[in-house]
Amino acid sequence: MVMANNKGELTFWDHLDVLRGCLVRILLAAFSASVVAFTFKEQLFAVVLAPSHASFPLYRLIGAEAFQLHLMNTGLTEQFMIHMKVALTTGVLVTSPYILYLLLGFITPALYENERRYSLQLTLSAYSMFLVGVAVNYLIVFPLTVRFLGTYQVSSEVQNMLTLSSYIDTLLGMSLAMGLVFELPVLSWLLAKLGLLKAAWMSKVRRHAVVTILIIAAVVTPTSDMFTLLVVSLPIYLLYEISIGIVSITRKK
């Protein structure tokens, strides 16, 4: 039990105890969700491997031709380790609202009322945009990348045999990258709120921004092909244009 001093305030060590309890609850929640995800192996990988099938909703929506990808395993322990990695990632993602709630509960008592309001708004916006980025990657960017690269052939004599490890690493890497990239509007709002960013300046350097976007897309993209580079660059450019509007509105307010 955490005890306060004579003034009713928590000491430094009391805060450490509260933080330790918060971290323990986070670890328990993430571990429990990961164990549950691990036990539902069939359902979990039905979702993870869905973009590799021609029946994926995006392919039917755009009228893509039927295709078939062959995933293979080359390591003795690879499938088990991938199962654990995907289950752990799923557990953290599922419990992320609870984790965010605990972290905010630990931090916000030390803030003033106006700081709490802005920090809550900033945190929820950043979290929401990260989830949107992950969803856009899973539903649009990654499926287009998988279909293009998985079916691309330099000759009919060369067959594509994709490893499961390559597929999972690309999915997780691109999901994380797109989640971080989608923080651009939130970051722009914050800088505009602090008076450090203006819409006029962002419009003026738009050409330079395009080059920077291509460089960022090349860095965050696990693959090195031009198709994936363009597919990733387009959402980032749209986010940049949206950020200009957000900055303009924020500066006026």
Short mmCIF file of C-alpha atoms in Angstrom, two decimals:
data_model
loop_
_atom_site.label_atom_id
_atom_site.label_comp_id
_atom_site.label_asym_id
_atom_site.label_seq_id
_atom_site.Cartn_x
_atom_site.Cartn_y
_atom_site.Cartn_z
CA MET A 1 0.00 0.00 0.00
CA VAL A 2 1.33 3.44 -0.98
CA MET A 3 1.55 5.89 1.89
CA ALA A 4 1.59 9.68 1.57
CA ASN A 5 3.61 12.12 3.62
CA ASN A 6 2.16 14.51 6.21
CA LYS A 7 1.04 16.90 3.47
CA GLY A 8 -0.90 14.22 1.67
CA GLU A 9 1.61 14.11 -1.20
CA LEU A 10 3.31 11.00 -2.54
CA THR A 11 7.07 10.76 -2.09
CA PHE A 12 9.52 9.80 -4.84
CA TRP A 13 9.56 6.18 -3.69
CA ASP A 14 5.77 6.16 -3.52
CA HIS A 15 5.66 7.21 -7.15
CA LEU A 16 8.04 4.38 -8.01
CA ASP A 17 5.73 1.92 -6.28
CA VAL A 18 2.77 3.24 -8.28
CA LEU A 19 4.78 3.00 -11.50
CA ARG A 20 5.86 -0.54 -10.67
CA GLY A 21 2.26 -1.56 -10.09
CA CYS A 22 1.26 0.06 -13.38
CA LEU A 23 3.99 -1.80 -15.28
CA VAL A 24 3.06 -5.11 -13.64
CA ARG A 25 -0.58 -4.70 -14.71
CA ILE A 26 0.53 -3.83 -18.25
CA LEU A 27 2.74 -6.91 -18.50
CA LEU A 28 0.05 -9.19 -17.09
CA ALA A 29 -2.59 -7.83 -19.46
CA ALA A 30 -0.36 -8.11 -22.54
CA PHE A 31 0.84 -11.59 -21.55
CA SER A 32 -2.69 -12.86 -20.90
CA ALA A 33 -3.96 -11.52 -24.24
CA SER A 34 -0.94 -13.04 -26.00
CA VAL A 35 -1.64 -16.45 -24.46
CA VAL A 36 -5.26 -16.27 -25.62
CA ALA A 37 -4.14 -15.25 -29.13
CA PHE A 38 -1.61 -18.10 -29.14
CA THR A 39 -4.33 -20.68 -28.40
CA PHE A 40 -6.51 -19.44 -31.28
CA LYS A 41 -3.89 -20.27 -33.88
CA GLU A 42 -6.23 -21.08 -36.77
CA GLN A 43 -8.30 -17.93 -36.40
CA LEU A 44 -5.23 -15.75 -35.83
CA PHE A 45 -3.39 -16.84 -38.94
CA ALA A 46 -6.57 -16.84 -41.01
CA VAL A 47 -6.52 -13.06 -40.51
CA VAL A 48 -2.74 -12.68 -40.88
CA LEU A 49 -2.52 -14.73 -44.08
CA ALA A 50 -5.72 -13.37 -45.65
CA PRO A 51 -3.89 -10.87 -47.95
CA SER A 52 -2.09 -13.81 -49.57
CA HIS A 53 -5.40 -15.22 -50.90
CA ALA A 54 -7.25 -14.05 -53.99
CA SER A 55 -10.48 -13.87 -51.96
CA PHE A 56 -9.21 -10.90 -49.91
CA PRO A 57 -11.85 -8.07 -50.07
CA LEU A 58 -9.51 -5.56 -51.74
CA TYR A 59 -8.77 -7.87 -54.65
CA ARG A 60 -12.46 -8.50 -55.25
CA LEU A 61 -13.19 -4.78 -54.95
CA ILE A 62 -10.69 -3.79 -57.65
CA GLY A 63 -11.52 -6.81 -59.82
CA ALA A 64 -8.01 -8.26 -59.66
CA GLU A 65 -7.27 -11.46 -61.53
CA ALA A 66 -7.09 -14.66 -59.52
CA PHE A 67 -3.65 -15.57 -58.24
CA GLN A 68 -2.05 -18.06 -55.89
CA LEU A 69 0.87 -17.59 -53.52
CA HIS A 70 2.87 -20.42 -52.03
CA LEU A 71 4.31 -19.79 -48.58
CA MET A 72 7.02 -22.11 -47.33
CA ASN A 73 8.98 -22.71 -44.15
CA THR A 74 12.75 -23.24 -44.20
CA GLY A 75 13.67 -23.46 -40.50
CA LEU A 76 13.04 -26.13 -37.88
CA THR A 77 11.81 -23.71 -35.20
CA GLU A 78 10.68 -20.94 -37.54
CA GLN A 79 6.94 -21.62 -37.53
CA PHE A 80 6.79 -21.87 -33.74
CA MET A 81 8.78 -18.65 -33.27
CA ILE A 82 6.60 -16.84 -35.82
CA HIS A 83 3.52 -18.10 -33.99
CA MET A 84 4.85 -16.62 -30.76
CA LYS A 85 5.82 -13.33 -32.42
CA VAL A 86 2.40 -12.86 -34.02
CA ALA A 87 0.60 -13.82 -30.79
CA LEU A 88 2.69 -11.37 -28.75
CA THR A 89 2.09 -8.57 -31.25
CA THR A 90 -1.64 -9.30 -31.24
CA GLY A 91 -1.72 -9.33 -27.43
CA VAL A 92 -0.06 -5.92 -27.20
CA LEU A 93 -2.33 -4.48 -29.90
CA VAL A 94 -5.51 -5.82 -28.28
CA THR A 95 -4.58 -4.55 -24.82
CA SER A 96 -3.23 -1.21 -26.07
CA PRO A 97 -6.36 0.74 -24.96
CA TYR A 98 -5.95 -0.62 -21.43
CA ILE A 99 -2.20 0.07 -21.51
CA LEU A 100 -2.88 3.61 -22.65
CA TYR A 101 -5.45 4.05 -19.88
CA LEU A 102 -2.97 2.94 -17.21
CA LEU A 103 -0.19 5.18 -18.50
CA LEU A 104 -2.48 8.20 -18.65
CA GLY A 105 -3.71 7.41 -15.15
CA PHE A 106 -0.13 7.53 -13.91
CA ILE A 107 0.92 10.70 -15.74
CA THR A 108 -2.12 13.01 -15.70
CA PRO A 109 -2.32 13.55 -11.90
CA ALA A 110 0.95 15.50 -12.14
CA LEU A 111 -0.43 17.89 -14.78
CA TYR A 112 -2.48 21.07 -14.56
CA GLU A 113 -6.06 21.02 -15.82
CA ASN A 114 -5.26 22.61 -19.20
CA GLU A 115 -2.23 20.31 -19.59
CA ARG A 116 -4.42 17.30 -18.91
CA ARG A 117 -6.87 18.37 -21.58
CA TYR A 118 -4.22 18.87 -24.25
CA SER A 119 -2.26 15.76 -23.29
CA LEU A 120 -5.41 13.64 -23.43
CA GLN A 121 -6.38 15.10 -26.79
CA LEU A 122 -2.88 14.61 -28.17
CA THR A 123 -2.55 11.05 -26.88
CA LEU A 124 -5.94 9.89 -28.15
CA SER A 125 -5.33 11.51 -31.54
CA ALA A 126 -1.90 9.92 -31.87
CA TYR A 127 -3.24 6.52 -30.82
CA SER A 128 -6.19 6.72 -33.21
CA MET A 129 -3.99 7.75 -36.14
CA PHE A 130 -1.58 4.91 -35.40
CA LEU A 131 -4.43 2.40 -35.56
CA VAL A 132 -5.68 3.98 -38.79
CA GLY A 133 -2.18 3.62 -40.27
CA VAL A 134 -2.03 -0.05 -39.29
CA ALA A 135 -5.50 -0.64 -40.78
CA VAL A 136 -4.61 1.14 -44.04
CA ASN A 137 -1.51 -0.98 -44.36
CA TYR A 138 -3.35 -4.26 -43.72
CA LEU A 139 -6.32 -3.45 -45.95
CA ILE A 140 -4.64 -1.63 -48.85
CA VAL A 141 -0.86 -1.12 -48.90
CA PHE A 142 0.36 -4.56 -47.84
CA PRO A 143 -2.12 -6.56 -50.01
CA LEU A 144 -1.13 -4.57 -53.11
CA THR A 145 2.53 -5.11 -52.30
CA VAL A 146 2.08 -8.85 -51.70
CA ARG A 147 0.09 -9.38 -54.86
CA PHE A 148 2.50 -7.45 -57.06
CA LEU A 149 5.75 -8.86 -55.69
CA GLY A 150 4.40 -12.34 -55.00
CA THR A 151 3.21 -12.82 -58.58
CA TYR A 152 5.96 -10.90 -60.38
CA GLN A 153 8.11 -13.12 -62.60
CA VAL A 154 11.07 -12.35 -64.85
CA SER A 155 10.34 -15.62 -66.68
CA SER A 156 7.69 -18.32 -66.62
CA GLU A 157 10.49 -20.77 -65.87
CA VAL A 158 11.08 -19.16 -62.46
CA GLN A 159 8.47 -19.89 -59.80
CA ASN A 160 7.97 -17.74 -56.70
CA MET A 161 8.29 -19.52 -53.35
CA LEU A 162 7.85 -17.01 -50.53
CA THR A 163 9.01 -17.83 -47.01
CA LEU A 164 6.59 -17.42 -44.13
CA SER A 165 9.23 -15.45 -42.25
CA SER A 166 9.57 -12.94 -45.10
CA TYR A 167 5.79 -12.52 -45.29
CA ILE A 168 5.32 -11.94 -41.53
CA ASP A 169 8.34 -9.64 -41.17
CA THR A 170 7.15 -7.51 -44.08
CA LEU A 171 3.61 -7.30 -42.67
CA LEU A 172 4.75 -6.32 -39.18
CA GLY A 173 7.42 -3.93 -40.43
CA MET A 174 5.11 -2.12 -42.82
CA SER A 175 2.33 -1.96 -40.20
CA LEU A 176 4.66 -0.30 -37.70
CA ALA A 177 6.03 2.06 -40.34
CA MET A 178 2.59 3.10 -41.59
CA GLY A 179 1.36 3.57 -38.03
CA LEU A 180 4.23 5.97 -37.33
CA VAL A 181 3.83 7.78 -40.65
CA PHE A 182 0.16 8.45 -39.90
CA GLU A 183 1.27 10.51 -36.90
CA LEU A 184 2.17 13.32 -39.31
CA PRO A 185 -1.13 15.24 -38.91
CA VAL A 186 -0.91 14.97 -35.11
CA LEU A 187 2.69 16.18 -35.11
CA SER A 188 1.77 19.04 -37.43
CA TRP A 189 -1.11 20.04 -35.15
CA LEU A 190 1.19 20.05 -32.14
CA LEU A 191 3.84 22.18 -33.87
CA ALA A 192 1.18 24.59 -35.11
CA LYS A 193 -0.25 24.81 -31.59
CA LEU A 194 3.21 25.75 -30.34
CA GLY A 195 3.55 28.36 -33.10
CA LEU A 196 6.41 26.51 -34.81
CA LEU A 197 4.69 25.59 -38.06
CA LYS A 198 2.73 27.58 -40.65
CA ALA A 199 0.58 26.35 -43.52
CA ALA A 200 2.07 28.93 -45.90
CA TRP A 201 5.55 27.56 -45.31
CA MET A 202 4.37 23.96 -45.80
CA SER A 203 2.79 24.92 -49.13
CA LYS A 204 5.93 26.77 -50.20
CA VAL A 205 8.20 23.75 -49.63
CA ARG A 206 5.79 21.22 -51.14
CA ARG A 207 8.28 20.17 -53.85
CA HIS A 208 10.95 19.55 -51.27
CA ALA A 209 8.40 17.67 -49.18
CA VAL A 210 7.70 15.30 -52.08
CA VAL A 211 11.39 14.40 -52.29
CA THR A 212 11.53 13.95 -48.52
CA ILE A 213 8.42 11.75 -48.64
CA LEU A 214 10.04 9.49 -51.24
CA ILE A 215 13.13 9.20 -49.06
CA ILE A 216 11.05 8.40 -45.98
CA ALA A 217 9.04 5.82 -47.92
CA ALA A 218 12.28 4.20 -49.11
CA VAL A 219 13.54 4.02 -45.51
CA VAL A 220 10.38 2.65 -43.89
CA THR A 221 9.61 0.17 -46.68
CA PRO A 222 11.11 -3.28 -45.98
CA THR A 223 11.30 -4.06 -49.71
CA SER A 224 13.30 -2.09 -52.26
CA ASP A 225 11.01 -2.19 -55.30
CA MET A 226 9.58 0.89 -56.98
CA PHE A 227 5.96 -0.31 -56.79
CA THR A 228 5.94 -0.57 -52.98
CA LEU A 229 7.76 2.77 -52.78
CA LEU A 230 5.00 4.50 -54.73
CA VAL A 231 2.20 2.71 -52.85
CA VAL A 232 3.67 3.85 -49.52
CA SER A 233 4.49 7.36 -50.75
CA LEU A 234 0.94 8.17 -51.88
CA PRO A 235 -0.69 7.96 -48.39
CA ILE A 236 2.17 9.98 -46.91
CA TYR A 237 1.69 12.73 -49.49
CA LEU A 238 -2.07 12.78 -48.81
CA LEU A 239 -1.29 13.06 -45.09
CA TYR A 240 0.99 16.00 -45.86
CA GLU A 241 -1.80 17.80 -47.70
CA ILE A 242 -4.21 17.05 -44.84
CA SER A 243 -1.62 18.37 -42.39
CA ILE A 244 -1.49 21.68 -44.28
CA GLY A 245 -5.24 22.08 -43.76
CA ILE A 246 -4.97 21.15 -40.08
CA VAL A 247 -2.14 23.63 -39.52
CA SER A 248 -4.09 26.36 -41.31
CA ILE A 249 -7.18 25.81 -39.12
CA THR A 250 -5.12 25.57 -35.95
CA ARG A 251 -3.22 28.79 -36.63
CA LYS A 252 -6.50 30.67 -37.28
CA LYS A 253 -7.92 29.47 -33.97
#
